[in-house]
Each structure stands twice: as structure tokens, then as C-alpha cells.
GROMACS .gro file of C-alpha atoms in nm:
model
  207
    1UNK     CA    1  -9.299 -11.274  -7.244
    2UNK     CA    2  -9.027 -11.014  -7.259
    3UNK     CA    3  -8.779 -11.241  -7.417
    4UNK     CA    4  -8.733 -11.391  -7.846
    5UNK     CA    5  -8.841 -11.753  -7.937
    6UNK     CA    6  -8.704 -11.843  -8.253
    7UNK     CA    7  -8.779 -12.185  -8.397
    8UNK     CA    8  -8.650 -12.338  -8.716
    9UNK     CA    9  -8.839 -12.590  -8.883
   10UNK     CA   10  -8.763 -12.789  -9.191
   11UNK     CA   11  -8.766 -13.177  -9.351
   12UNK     CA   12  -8.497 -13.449  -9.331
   13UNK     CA   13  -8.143 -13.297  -9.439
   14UNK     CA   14  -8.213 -12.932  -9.441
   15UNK     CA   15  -7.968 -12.849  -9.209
   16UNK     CA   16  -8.141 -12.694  -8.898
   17UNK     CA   17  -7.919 -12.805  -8.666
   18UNK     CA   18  -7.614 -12.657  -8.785
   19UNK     CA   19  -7.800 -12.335  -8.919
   20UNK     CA   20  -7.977 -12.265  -8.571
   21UNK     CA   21  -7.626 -12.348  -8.348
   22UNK     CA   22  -7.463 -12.123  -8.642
   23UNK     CA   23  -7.727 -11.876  -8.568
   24UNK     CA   24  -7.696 -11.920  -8.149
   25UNK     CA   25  -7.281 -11.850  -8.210
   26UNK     CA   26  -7.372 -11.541  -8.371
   27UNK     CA   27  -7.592 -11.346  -8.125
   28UNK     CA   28  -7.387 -11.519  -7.841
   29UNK     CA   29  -7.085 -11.279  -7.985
   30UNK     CA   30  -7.278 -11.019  -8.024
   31UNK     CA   31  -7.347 -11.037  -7.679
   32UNK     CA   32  -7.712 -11.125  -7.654
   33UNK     CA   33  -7.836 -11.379  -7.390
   34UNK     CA   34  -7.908 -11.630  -7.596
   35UNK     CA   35  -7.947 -12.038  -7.532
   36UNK     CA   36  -7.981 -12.290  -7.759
   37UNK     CA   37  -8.203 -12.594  -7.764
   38UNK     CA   38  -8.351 -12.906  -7.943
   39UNK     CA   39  -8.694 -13.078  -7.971
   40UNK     CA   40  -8.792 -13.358  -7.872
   41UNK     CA   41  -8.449 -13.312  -7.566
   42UNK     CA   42  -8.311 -12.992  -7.432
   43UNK     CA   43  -8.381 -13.180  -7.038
   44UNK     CA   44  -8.294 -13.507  -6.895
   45UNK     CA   45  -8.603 -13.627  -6.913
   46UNK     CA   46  -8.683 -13.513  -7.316
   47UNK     CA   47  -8.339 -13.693  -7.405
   48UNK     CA   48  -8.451 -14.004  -7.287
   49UNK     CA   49  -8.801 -13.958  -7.482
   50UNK     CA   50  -8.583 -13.850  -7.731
   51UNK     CA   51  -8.449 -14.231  -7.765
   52UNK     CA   52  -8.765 -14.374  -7.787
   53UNK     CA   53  -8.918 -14.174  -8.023
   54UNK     CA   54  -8.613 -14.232  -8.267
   55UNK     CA   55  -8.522 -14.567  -8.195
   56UNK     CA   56  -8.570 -14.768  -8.501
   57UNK     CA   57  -8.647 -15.066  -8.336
   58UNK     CA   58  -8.987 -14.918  -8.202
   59UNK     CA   59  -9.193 -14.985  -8.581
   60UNK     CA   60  -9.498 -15.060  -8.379
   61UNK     CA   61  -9.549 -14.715  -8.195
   62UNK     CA   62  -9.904 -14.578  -8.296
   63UNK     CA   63  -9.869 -14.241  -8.416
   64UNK     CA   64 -10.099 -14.146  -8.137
   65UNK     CA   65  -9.829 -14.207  -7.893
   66UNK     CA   66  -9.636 -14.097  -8.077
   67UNK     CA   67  -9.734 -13.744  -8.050
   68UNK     CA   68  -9.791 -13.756  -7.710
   69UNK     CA   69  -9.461 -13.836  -7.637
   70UNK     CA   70  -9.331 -13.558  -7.887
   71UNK     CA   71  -9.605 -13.346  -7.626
   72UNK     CA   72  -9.417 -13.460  -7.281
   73UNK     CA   73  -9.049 -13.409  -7.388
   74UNK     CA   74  -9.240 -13.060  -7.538
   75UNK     CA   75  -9.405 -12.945  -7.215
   76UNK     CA   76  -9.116 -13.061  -6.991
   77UNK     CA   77  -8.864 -12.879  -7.193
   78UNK     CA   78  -9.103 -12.533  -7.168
   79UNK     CA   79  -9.151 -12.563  -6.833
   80UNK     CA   80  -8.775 -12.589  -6.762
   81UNK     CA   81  -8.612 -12.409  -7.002
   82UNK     CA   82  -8.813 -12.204  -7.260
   83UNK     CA   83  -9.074 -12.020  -7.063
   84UNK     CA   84  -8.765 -11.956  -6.766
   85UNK     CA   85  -8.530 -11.799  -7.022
   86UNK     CA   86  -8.807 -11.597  -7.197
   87UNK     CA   87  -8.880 -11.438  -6.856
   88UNK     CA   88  -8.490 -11.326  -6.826
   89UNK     CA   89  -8.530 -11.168  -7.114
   90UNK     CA   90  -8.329 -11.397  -7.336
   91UNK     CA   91  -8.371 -11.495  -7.688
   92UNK     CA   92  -8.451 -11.880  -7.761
   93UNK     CA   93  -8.330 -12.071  -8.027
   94UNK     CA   94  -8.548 -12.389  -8.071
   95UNK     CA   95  -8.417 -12.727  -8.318
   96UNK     CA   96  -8.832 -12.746  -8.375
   97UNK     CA   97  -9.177 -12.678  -8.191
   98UNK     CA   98  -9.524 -12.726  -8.215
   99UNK     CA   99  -9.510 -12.676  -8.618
  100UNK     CA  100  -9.289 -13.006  -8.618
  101UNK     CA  101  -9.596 -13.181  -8.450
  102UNK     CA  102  -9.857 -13.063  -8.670
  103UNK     CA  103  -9.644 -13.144  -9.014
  104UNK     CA  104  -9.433 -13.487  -8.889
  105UNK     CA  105  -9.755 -13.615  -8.695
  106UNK     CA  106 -10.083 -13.440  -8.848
  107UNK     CA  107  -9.961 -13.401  -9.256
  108UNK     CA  108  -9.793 -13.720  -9.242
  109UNK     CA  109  -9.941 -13.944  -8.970
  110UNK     CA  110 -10.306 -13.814  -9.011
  111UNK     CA  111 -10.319 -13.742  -8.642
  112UNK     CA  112 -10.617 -13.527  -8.610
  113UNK     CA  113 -10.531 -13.198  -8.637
  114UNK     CA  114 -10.741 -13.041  -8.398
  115UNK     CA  115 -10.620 -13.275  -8.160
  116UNK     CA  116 -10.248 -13.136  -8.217
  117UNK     CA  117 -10.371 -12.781  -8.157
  118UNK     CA  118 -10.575 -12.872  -7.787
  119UNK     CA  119 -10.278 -13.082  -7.673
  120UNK     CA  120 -10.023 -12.831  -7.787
  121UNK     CA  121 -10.190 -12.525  -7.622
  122UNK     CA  122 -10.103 -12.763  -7.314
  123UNK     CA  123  -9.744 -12.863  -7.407
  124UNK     CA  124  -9.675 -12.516  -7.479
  125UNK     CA  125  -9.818 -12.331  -7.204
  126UNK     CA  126  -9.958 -12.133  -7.531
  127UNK     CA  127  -9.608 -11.973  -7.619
  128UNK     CA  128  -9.580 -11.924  -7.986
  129UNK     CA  129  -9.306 -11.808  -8.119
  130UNK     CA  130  -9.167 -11.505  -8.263
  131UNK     CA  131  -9.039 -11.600  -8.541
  132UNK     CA  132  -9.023 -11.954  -8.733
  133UNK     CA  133  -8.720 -11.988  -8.994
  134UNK     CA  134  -8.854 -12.294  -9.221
  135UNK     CA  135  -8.565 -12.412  -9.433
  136UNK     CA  136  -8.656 -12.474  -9.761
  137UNK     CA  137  -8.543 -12.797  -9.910
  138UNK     CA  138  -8.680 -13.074 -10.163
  139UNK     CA  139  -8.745 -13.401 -10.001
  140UNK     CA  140  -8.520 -13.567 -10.287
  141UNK     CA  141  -8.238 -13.335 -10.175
  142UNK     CA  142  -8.245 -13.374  -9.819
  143UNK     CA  143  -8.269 -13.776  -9.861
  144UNK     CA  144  -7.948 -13.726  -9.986
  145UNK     CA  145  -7.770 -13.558  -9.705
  146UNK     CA  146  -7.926 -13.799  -9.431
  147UNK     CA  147  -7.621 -14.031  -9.349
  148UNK     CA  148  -7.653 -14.391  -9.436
  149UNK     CA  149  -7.748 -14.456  -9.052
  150UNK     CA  150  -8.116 -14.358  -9.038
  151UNK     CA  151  -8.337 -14.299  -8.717
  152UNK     CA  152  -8.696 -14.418  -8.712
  153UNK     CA  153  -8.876 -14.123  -8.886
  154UNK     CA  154  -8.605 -14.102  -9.133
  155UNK     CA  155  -8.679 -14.434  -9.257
  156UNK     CA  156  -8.989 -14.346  -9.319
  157UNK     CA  157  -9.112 -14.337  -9.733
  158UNK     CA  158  -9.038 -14.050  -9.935
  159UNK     CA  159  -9.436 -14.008  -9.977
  160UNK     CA  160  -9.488 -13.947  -9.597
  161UNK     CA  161  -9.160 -13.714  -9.595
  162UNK     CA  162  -9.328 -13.506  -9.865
  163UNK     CA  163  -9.660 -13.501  -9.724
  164UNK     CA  164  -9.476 -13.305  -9.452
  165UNK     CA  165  -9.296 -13.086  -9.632
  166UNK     CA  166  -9.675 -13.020  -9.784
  167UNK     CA  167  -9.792 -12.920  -9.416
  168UNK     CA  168  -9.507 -12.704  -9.405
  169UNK     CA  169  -9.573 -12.477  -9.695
  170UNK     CA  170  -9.934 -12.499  -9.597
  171UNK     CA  171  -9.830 -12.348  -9.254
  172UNK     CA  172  -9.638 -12.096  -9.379
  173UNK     CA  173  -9.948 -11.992  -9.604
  174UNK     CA  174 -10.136 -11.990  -9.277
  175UNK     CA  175  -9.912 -11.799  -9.098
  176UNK     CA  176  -9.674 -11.547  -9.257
  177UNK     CA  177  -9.615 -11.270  -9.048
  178UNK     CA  178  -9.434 -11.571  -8.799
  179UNK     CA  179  -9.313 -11.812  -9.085
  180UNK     CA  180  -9.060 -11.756  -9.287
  181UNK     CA  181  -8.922 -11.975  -9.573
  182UNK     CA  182  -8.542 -11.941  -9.652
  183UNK     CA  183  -8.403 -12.125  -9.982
  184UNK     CA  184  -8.134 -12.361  -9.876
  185UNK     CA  185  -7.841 -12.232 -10.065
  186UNK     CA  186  -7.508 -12.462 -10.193
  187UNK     CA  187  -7.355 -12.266  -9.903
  188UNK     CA  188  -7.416 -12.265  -9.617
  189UNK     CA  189  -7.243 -11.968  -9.529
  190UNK     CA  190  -7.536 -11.762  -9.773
  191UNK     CA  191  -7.854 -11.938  -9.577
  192UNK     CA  192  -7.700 -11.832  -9.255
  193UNK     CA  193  -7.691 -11.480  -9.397
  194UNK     CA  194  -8.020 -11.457  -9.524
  195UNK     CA  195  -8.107 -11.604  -9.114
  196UNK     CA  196  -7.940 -11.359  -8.990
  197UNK     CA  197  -8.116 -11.057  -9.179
  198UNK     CA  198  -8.403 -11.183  -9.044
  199UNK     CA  199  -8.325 -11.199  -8.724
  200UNK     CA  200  -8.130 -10.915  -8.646
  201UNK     CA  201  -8.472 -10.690  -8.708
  202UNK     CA  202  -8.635 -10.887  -8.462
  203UNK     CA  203  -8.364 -10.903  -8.195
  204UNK     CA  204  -8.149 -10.676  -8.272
  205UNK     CA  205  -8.317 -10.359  -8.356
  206UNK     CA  206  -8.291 -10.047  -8.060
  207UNK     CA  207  -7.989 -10.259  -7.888
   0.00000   0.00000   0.00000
């Protein structure tokens, strides 16, 4: 693919949301075609999975279906959007991927891993991406900047939350030439910058 597919990955409270939109305002002035996106959502159809998946009234989902919905709103939202914009050369910026699947569902569910990987060769029409900013964070930490309304994996225990932030490091260990960990800072003005270092060698280099 001639495009950039960034993802950011990290646990409850680490601020990927803001950091990747922060990060999507950025190349957007620079004047990069650049879009923006979330997992599970980014379509019609992955918002409404969306709901499900997070509803806190659903306690008796299996994790099984559980990650097969996490799959569908995943493979309707490359289909659609990511594997389009990668062929028109633009740079996508992904709220999570495949790596959230394998920590959230595998590290903390105990979904079989190679399971995960068969499905999500499927979801993802195998597109990996470029680059993967994990956001550092303790679990403790990020419990702490979740609001008091919580969604249904953010009530889960602290034990599950750190088994994933477990997978996490494990995954970066596993692959470091695509993951990257950045140290939440205080500010959130310094993460951004250490983002954007990163980054702008990958997508910004020769332009």
C-alpha cells in the first residue's frame, strides 16, 4: 500500500484519543492527506457494534463474541475506509487495531491467541501497520483519569486491565521496529512532541 497506517494503542486513561486527533490536526496543517479514525466505529455499521460491545448492560457477552464482534466493526471499517485511503496515498490515523484485540481479548480474556491472529489476517485484509505509538501509562494512573461513568470494559478489575497492559509490553518486545512505547508525560503538550518526532521520519521525510 502506498499510503501510512499509524495506530496508537494504550490501556484505560492514556489518552489516545486526544493524542492521535492532536496528532491528525498536525499533519492535516501541514498539508498531508490525512483521516482520522476509531476502533471498534469509524462506519455506520462499526458505531452500532460499537454500542454493543460497550454497553454495560451486556455482562453476559462471552469473550468469544466478543472478539468477533471487535473482528466485524474491524473488517468493515478496512474495507471502507482504511485499505481505500491507503490506496490514495493518504496517511491513517487509527484509535486502535488488531494489537487492541490480541491484549483486551487474548492477555486479558484468554481468547486463544492463535485464534486472534487467523481471524485478524481476515479482519484486516493482512494490513499491518506502519507504525504503532503505544502510550505508556500505569493501570493505577489511568483508573484515575477514566470519568466516574464507566463503559463495559472499563469496569472491568484492575487485574484484567493489567494483564493487558502485560500483552502490551510483551508486543512491543515482539515487535519493535513497528511498536513504539512513548512515556505519558504531565503534559500533554510533551507526549504529543515526542509523537510527532516519530512520525514526521516516517511521513514526513523527502516531502
Amino acid at each position: 500500500m502506498p499510503g501510512k497506517l499509524i495506530t496508537f494503542e494504550g490501556c484505560e486513561g492514556s489518552g489516545k484519543s486526544t493524542q492521535s486527533n492532536n496528532l491528525y490536526n498536525y499533519l492535516k496543517r501541514r498539508g498531508l492527506p490525512v483521516i482520522h479514525i476509531r476502533e471498534p466505529g469509524g462506519t455506520k455499521i462499526g458505531e452500532q457494534i460499537r454500542q454493543i460491545l460497550l454497553n454495560p448492560q451486556n455482562k453476559t457477552m462471552t469473550p468469544l463474541c466478543e472478539t468477533l464482534l471487535y473482528m466485524a466493526a474491524r473488517r468493515e471499517l478496512v474495507e471502507s475506509a482504511i485499505e481505500p485511503a491507503l490506496k490514495q496515498h493518504k496517511i491513517v490515523i487509527c484509535d486502535r487495531f488488531l494489537d487492541s484485540t490480541r491484549v483486551y481479548q487474548g492477555y486479558g480474556l484468554g481468547v486463544a491467541m492463535k485464534l486472534i491472529e487467523d481471524v485478524g489476517r481476515l479482519a484486516t485484509k493482512g494490513i499491518e501497520p506502519d507504525l504503532t505509538v503505544f502510550l505508556g501509562l500505569p493501570v493505577e494512573i489511568g483508573f484515575k483519569r477514566v470519568g466516574s461513568v464507566k463503559d463495559r470494559i472499563e469496569q472491568r478489575s484492575k487485574a484484567y486491565h493489567r494483564r493487558v497492559r502485560k500483552g502490551y509490553l510483551n508486543l512491543a518486545k515482539r515487535f519493535p521496529s513497528r511498536i513504539k512505547i512513548i512515556k505519558v508525560d504531565n503534559d500533554k503538550n510533551k507526549t504529543q512532541e515526542k509523537i510527532r518526532k516519530l512520525v514526521e521520519g516516517l511521513c514526513l521525510s523527502g516531502r
